Short mmCIF file of C-alpha atoms in Angstrom, two decimals:
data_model
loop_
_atom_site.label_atom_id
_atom_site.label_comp_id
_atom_site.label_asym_id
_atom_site.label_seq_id
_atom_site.Cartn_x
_atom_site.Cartn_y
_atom_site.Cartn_z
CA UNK P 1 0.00 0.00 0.00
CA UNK P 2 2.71 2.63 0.82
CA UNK P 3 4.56 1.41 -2.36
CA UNK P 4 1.82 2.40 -4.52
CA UNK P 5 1.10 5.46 -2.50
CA UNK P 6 4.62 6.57 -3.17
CA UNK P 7 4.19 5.97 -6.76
CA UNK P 8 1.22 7.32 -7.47
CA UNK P 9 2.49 10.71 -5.70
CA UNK P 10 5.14 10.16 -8.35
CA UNK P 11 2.79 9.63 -11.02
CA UNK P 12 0.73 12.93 -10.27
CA UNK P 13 3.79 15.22 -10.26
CA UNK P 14 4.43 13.71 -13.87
CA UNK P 15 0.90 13.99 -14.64
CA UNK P 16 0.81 17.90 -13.71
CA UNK P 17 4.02 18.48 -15.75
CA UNK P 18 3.05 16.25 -18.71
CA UNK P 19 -0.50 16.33 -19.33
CA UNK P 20 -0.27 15.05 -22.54
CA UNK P 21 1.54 12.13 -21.60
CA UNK P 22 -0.33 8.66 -20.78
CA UNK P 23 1.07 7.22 -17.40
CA UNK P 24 0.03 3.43 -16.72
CA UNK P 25 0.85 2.06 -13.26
CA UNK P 26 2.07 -1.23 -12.61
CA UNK P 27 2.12 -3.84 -9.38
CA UNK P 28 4.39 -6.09 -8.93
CA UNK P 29 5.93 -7.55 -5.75
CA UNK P 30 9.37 -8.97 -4.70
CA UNK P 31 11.28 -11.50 -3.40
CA UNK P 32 12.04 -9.24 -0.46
CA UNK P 33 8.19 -9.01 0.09
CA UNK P 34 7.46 -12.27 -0.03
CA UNK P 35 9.86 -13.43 2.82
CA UNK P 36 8.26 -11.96 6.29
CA UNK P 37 9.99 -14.33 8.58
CA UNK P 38 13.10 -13.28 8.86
CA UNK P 39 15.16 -10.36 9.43
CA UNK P 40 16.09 -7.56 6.52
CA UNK P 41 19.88 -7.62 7.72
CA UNK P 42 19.40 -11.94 7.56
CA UNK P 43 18.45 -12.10 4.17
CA UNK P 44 21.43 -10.28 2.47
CA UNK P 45 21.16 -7.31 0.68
CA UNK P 46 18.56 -4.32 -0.73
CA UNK P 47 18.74 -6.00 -4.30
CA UNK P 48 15.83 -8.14 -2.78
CA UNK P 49 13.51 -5.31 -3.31
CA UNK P 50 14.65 -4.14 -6.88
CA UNK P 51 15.89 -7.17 -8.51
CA UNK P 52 12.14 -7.64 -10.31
CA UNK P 53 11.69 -4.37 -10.88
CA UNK P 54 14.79 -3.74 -12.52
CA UNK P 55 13.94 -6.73 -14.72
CA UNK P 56 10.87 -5.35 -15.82
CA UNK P 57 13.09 -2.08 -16.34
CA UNK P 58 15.31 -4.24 -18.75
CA UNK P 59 13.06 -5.78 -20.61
CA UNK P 60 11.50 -2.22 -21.35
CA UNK P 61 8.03 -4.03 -20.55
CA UNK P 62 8.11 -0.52 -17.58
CA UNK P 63 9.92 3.10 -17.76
CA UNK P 64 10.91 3.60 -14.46
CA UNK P 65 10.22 2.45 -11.41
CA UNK P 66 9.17 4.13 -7.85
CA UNK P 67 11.54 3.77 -4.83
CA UNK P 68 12.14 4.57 -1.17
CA UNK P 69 15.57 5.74 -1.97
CA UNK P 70 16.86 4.26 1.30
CA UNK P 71 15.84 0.66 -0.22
CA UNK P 72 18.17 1.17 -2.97
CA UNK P 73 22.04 -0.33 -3.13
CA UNK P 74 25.34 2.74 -3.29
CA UNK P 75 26.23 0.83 -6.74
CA UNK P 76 23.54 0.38 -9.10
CA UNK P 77 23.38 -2.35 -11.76
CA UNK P 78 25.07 -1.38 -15.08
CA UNK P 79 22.47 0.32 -17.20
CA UNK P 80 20.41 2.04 -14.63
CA UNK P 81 20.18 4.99 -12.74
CA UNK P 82 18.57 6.91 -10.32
CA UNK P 83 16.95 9.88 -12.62
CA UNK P 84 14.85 11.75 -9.58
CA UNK P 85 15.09 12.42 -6.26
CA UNK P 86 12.31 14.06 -4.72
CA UNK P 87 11.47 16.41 -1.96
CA UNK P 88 12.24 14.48 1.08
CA UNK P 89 9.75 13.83 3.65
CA UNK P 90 10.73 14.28 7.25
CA UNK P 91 13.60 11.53 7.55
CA UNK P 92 13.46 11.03 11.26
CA UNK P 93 12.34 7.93 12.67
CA UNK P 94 9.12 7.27 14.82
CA UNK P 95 8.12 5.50 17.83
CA UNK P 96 4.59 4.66 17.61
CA UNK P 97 2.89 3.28 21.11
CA UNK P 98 1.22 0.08 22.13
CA UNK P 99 -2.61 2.26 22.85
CA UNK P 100 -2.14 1.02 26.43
CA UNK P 101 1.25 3.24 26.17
CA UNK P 102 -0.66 6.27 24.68
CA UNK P 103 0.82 9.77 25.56
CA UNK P 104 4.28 8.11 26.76
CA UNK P 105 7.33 8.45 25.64
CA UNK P 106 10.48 5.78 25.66
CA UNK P 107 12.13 6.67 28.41
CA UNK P 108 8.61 6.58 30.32
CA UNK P 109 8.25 2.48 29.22
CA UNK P 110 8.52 0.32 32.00
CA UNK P 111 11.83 -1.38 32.48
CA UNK P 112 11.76 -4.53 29.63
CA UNK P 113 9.55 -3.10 27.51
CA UNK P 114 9.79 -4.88 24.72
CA UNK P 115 10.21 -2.35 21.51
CA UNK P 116 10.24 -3.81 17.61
CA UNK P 117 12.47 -2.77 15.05
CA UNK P 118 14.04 -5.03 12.22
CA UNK P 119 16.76 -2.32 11.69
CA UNK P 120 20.01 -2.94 13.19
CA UNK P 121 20.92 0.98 12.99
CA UNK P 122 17.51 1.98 15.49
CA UNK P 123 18.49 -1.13 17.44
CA UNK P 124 22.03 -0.11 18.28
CA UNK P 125 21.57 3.33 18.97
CA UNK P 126 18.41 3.02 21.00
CA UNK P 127 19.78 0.22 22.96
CA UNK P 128 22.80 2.66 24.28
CA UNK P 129 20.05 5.23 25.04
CA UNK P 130 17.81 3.51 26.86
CA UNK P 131 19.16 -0.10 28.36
CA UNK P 132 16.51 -0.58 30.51
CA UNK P 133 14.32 -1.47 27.15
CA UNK P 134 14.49 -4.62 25.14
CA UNK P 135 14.61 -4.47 21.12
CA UNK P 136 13.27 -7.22 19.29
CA UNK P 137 12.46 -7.48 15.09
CA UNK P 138 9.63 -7.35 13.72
CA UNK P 139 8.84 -7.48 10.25
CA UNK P 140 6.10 -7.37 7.07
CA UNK P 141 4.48 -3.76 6.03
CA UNK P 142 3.57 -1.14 7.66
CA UNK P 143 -0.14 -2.01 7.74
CA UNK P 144 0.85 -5.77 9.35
CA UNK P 145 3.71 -4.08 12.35
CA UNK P 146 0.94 -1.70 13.17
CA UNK P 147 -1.57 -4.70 13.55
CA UNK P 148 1.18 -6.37 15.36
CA UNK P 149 1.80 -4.28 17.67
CA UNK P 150 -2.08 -3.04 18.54
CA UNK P 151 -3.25 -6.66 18.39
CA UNK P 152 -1.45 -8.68 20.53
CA UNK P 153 0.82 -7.69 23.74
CA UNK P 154 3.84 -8.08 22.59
CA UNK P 155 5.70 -5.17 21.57
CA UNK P 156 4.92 -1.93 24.02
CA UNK P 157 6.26 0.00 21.18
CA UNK P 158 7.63 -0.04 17.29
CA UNK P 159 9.83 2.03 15.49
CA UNK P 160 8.73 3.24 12.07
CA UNK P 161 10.44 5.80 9.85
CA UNK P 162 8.19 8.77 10.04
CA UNK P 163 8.08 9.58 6.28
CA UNK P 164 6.15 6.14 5.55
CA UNK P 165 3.06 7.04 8.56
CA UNK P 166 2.92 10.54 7.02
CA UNK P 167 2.33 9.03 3.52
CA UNK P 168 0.10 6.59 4.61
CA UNK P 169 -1.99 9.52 6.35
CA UNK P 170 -0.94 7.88 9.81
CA UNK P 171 0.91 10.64 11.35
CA UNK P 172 -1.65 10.63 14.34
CA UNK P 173 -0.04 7.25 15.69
CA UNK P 174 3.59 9.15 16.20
CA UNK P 175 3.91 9.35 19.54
CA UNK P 176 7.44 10.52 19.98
CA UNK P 177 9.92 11.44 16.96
CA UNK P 178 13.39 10.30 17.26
CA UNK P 179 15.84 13.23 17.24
CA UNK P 180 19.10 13.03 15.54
CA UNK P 181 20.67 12.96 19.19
CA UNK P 182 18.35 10.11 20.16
CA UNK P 183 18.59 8.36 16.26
CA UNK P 184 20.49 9.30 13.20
CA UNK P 185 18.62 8.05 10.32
CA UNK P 186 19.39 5.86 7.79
CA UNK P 187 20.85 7.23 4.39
CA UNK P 188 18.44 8.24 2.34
CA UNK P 189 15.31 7.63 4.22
CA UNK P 190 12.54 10.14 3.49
CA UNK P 191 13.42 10.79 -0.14
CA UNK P 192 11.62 9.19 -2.83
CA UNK P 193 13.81 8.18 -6.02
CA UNK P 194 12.70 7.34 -9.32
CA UNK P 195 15.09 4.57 -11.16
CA UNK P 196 15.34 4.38 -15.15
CA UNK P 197 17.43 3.22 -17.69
CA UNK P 198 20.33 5.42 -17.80
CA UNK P 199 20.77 5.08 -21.84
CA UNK P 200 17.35 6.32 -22.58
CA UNK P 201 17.80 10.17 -22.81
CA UNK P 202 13.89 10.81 -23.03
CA UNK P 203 12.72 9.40 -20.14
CA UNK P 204 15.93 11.21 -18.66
CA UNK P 205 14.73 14.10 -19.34
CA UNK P 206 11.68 14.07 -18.69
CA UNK P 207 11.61 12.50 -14.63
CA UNK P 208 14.87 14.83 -13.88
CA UNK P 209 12.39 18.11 -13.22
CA UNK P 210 11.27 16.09 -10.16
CA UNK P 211 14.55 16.33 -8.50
CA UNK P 212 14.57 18.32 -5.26
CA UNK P 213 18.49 19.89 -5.25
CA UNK P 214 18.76 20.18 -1.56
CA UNK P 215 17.72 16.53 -1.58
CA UNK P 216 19.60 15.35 -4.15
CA UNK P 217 23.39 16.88 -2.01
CA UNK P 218 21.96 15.71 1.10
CA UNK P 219 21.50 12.16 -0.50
CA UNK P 220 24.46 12.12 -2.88
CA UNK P 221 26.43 12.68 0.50
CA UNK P 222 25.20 10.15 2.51
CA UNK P 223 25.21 7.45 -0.18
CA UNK P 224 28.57 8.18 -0.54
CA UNK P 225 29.76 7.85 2.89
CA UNK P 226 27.98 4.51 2.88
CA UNK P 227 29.68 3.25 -0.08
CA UNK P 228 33.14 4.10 1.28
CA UNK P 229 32.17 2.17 4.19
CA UNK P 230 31.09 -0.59 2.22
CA UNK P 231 27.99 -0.24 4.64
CA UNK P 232 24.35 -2.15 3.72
CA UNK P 233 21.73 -3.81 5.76
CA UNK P 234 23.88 -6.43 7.48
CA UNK P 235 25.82 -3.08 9.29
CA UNK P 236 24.53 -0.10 11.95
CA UNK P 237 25.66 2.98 9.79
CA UNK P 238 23.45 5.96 10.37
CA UNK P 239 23.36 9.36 9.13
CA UNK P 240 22.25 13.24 9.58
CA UNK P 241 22.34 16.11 6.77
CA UNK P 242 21.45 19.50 6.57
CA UNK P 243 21.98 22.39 4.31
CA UNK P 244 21.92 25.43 5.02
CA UNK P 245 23.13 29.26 3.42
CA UNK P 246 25.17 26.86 0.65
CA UNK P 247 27.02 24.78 3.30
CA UNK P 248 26.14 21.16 3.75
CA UNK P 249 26.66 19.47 6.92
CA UNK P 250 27.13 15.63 7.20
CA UNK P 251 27.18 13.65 10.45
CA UNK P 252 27.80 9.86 9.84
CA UNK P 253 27.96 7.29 12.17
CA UNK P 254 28.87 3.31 12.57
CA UNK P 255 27.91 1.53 15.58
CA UNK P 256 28.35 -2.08 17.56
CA UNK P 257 25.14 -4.45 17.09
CA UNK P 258 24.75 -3.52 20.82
CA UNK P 259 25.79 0.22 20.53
CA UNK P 260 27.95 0.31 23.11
CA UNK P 261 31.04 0.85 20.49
CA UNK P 262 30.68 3.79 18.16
CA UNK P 263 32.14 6.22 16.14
CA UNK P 264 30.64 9.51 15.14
CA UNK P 265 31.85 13.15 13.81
CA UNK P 266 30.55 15.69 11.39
CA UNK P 267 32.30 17.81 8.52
CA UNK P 268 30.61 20.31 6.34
CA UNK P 269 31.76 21.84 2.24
CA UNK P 270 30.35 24.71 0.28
CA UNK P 271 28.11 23.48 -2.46
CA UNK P 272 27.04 27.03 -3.78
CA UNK P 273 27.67 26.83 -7.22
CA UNK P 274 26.35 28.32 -9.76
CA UNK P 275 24.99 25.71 -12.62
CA UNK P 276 26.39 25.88 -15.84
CA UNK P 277 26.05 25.11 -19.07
CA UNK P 278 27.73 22.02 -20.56
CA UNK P 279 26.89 20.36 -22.86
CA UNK P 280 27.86 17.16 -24.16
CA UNK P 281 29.00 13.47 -22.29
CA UNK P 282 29.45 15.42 -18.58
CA UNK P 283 26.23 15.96 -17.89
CA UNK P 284 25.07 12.11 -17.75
CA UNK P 285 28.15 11.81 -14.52
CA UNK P 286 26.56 9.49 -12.07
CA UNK P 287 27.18 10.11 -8.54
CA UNK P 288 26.43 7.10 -6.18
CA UNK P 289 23.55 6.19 -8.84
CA UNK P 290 22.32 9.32 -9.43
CA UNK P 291 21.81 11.12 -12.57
CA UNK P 292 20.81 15.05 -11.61
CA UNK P 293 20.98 17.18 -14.63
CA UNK P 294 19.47 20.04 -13.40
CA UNK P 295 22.02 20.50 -10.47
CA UNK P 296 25.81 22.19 -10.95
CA UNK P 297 28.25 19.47 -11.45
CA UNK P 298 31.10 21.15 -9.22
CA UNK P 299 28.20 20.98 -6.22
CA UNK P 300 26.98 17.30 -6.91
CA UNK P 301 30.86 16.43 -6.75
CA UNK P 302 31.58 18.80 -3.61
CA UNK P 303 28.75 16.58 -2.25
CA UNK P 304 30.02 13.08 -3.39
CA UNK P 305 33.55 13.90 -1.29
CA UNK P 306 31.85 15.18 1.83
CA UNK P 307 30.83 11.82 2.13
CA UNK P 308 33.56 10.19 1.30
CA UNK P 309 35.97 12.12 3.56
CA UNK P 310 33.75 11.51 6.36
CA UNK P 311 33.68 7.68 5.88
CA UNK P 312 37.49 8.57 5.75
CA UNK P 313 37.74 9.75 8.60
CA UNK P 314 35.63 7.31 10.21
CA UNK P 315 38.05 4.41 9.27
CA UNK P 316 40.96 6.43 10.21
CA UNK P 317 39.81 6.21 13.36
CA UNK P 318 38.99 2.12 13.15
CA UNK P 319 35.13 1.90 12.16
CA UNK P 320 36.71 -1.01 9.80
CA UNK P 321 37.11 -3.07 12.58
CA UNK P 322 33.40 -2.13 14.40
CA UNK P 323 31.43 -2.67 11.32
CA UNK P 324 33.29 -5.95 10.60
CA UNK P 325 32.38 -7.58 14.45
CA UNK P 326 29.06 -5.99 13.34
CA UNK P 327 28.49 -8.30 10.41
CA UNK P 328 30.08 -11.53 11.99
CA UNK P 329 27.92 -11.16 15.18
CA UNK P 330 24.89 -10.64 12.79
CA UNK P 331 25.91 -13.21 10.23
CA UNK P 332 26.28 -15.69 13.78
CA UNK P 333 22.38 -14.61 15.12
#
């Protein structure tokens, strides 16, 4: 349901653009929703979610295809790209109550509470903030954690990212939103992206007037910092952006599974350039997937090596060796 939600807002930004244009949307599902019973970081990686679609994508039988950008992998397939990112929705994560736990917030939980997540990132930051609670996964759609968690007694609490409850017109059942103190987020969550084949110049064209620019730095640079730290689901990396008077300002993280090992530090570059006028191969450069035509080169590079430096950084100061115990432990669960 929020998958087609998120595509048909897609659709009706197109439509208003392109009236003359015939959009026809299709359903399909994936591997990755098919298998509910075990965890996201379990199953391997965020291809499980695309692969099919990307087929489709191939086989030119669909022109692009609707994403949560945070579901999509740092490297993309040869042949595709990302060709929009939208106006991101609020990336912060939620905690939405048990409705015996109504008007609470986490710290207010009884000791053991039991709170479900399936991301290891939310786990191992929440788990150093509050150790008196317990963090268990839970998994399937929004729809079926919600039903989860008001049905039966287990969980006194789940953690949703609030972009998906405002899009499904559930923004009532926040009952506390994560700051970045209390949660980073996880790269890219919030933003909607919008993949196509990268060869086909029309279709290019034609989705790159939905990118958002501030969206598209803030993403470029926390994709990128991701990739240098060779970070997916299996791994606790977590991230915070901002832009502001042309200066973007990263904060990555890694963490422990448990969170009681960390590593976390911010650095900030100009990306107030003004956008020029090339024309010719350069303005098809990919950064970390993305294709953004309509955004100056020199400030969609400044943006790639913001995040880069900070992973840099990062593994200067040994988040190799954290994120590595990271993946054992979780390969071992």
């Amino acid at each position: 349901q929020l998958a087609r939600i998120q595509t048909d807002s897609v659709v009706e930004m197109l439509r208003e653009l392109y009236p003359d244009v015939h959009f026809e949307i299709i359903a399909m599902s994936t591997t990755g929703d098919k298998i509910l019973d075990t965890a996201l970081s379990k199953i391997g990686e965020k291809s499980l979610f695309t692969k099919e679609l990307e087929n489709a994508l191939e086989r030119n039988e669909v022109d692009l295809v609707v994403h949560s950008l945070k579901d999509l992998p740092t490297s993309l397939p040869p042949g595709f790209t990302i060709g929009a990112v939208c106006k991101r929705e609020n990336p912060l994560d939620a905690v939405v109550f048990h409705p015996k736990n109504c008007g609470k917030t986490l710290n207010l939980l009884p000791e053991k509470s039991v709170i479900g997540t399936s991301s290891l990132r939310r786990a191992a930051q929440l788990k150093k903030k509050f150790p008196q609670l317990e963090f268990r996964d839970i998994r399937g759609n929004l729809n079926t954690r919600l039903k989860k968690l008001d049905e039966k007694e287990d969980f006194s609490a789940i953690i949703l990212a609030a972009a998906g409850l405002k899009r499904m017109g559930w923004e009532n059942r926040i009952g506390q939103l994560l700051s970045p103190e209390d949660c980073l987020y996880a790269v890219g969550q919030g933003a909607l992206a919008v993949e196509v084949r990268a060869k086909d110049q029309e279709i290019l064209n034609m989705v790159s007037a939905l990118h958002d620019a501030d969206t598209v730095l803030c993403c470029i640079a926390e994709r990128a910092f991701m990739k240098r730290l060779e970070g997916g689901c299996s791994v606790p990396v977590a991230v915070n952006s901002t832009l502001s008077n042309g200066q973007l300002y990263l904060t990555g993280a890694v963490y422990s599974l448990d969170g009681s090992d960390s590593l976390k530090d911010t650095m900030q570059t100009n990306v107030n350039y003004p956008q020029q006028n090339e024309d010719g191969p350069n303005d098809d450069v990919q950064h970390v997937g993305i294709t953004a035509k309509n955004v100056p080169c020199q400030a969609l590079q400044a943006a790639e090596n913001l995040g880069v430096q900070l992973a840099s950084l990062l593994l200067s100061k040994g988040a190799k060796h954290i994120l590595s115990v990271a993946r054992q432990l979780n390969d071992a669960r």
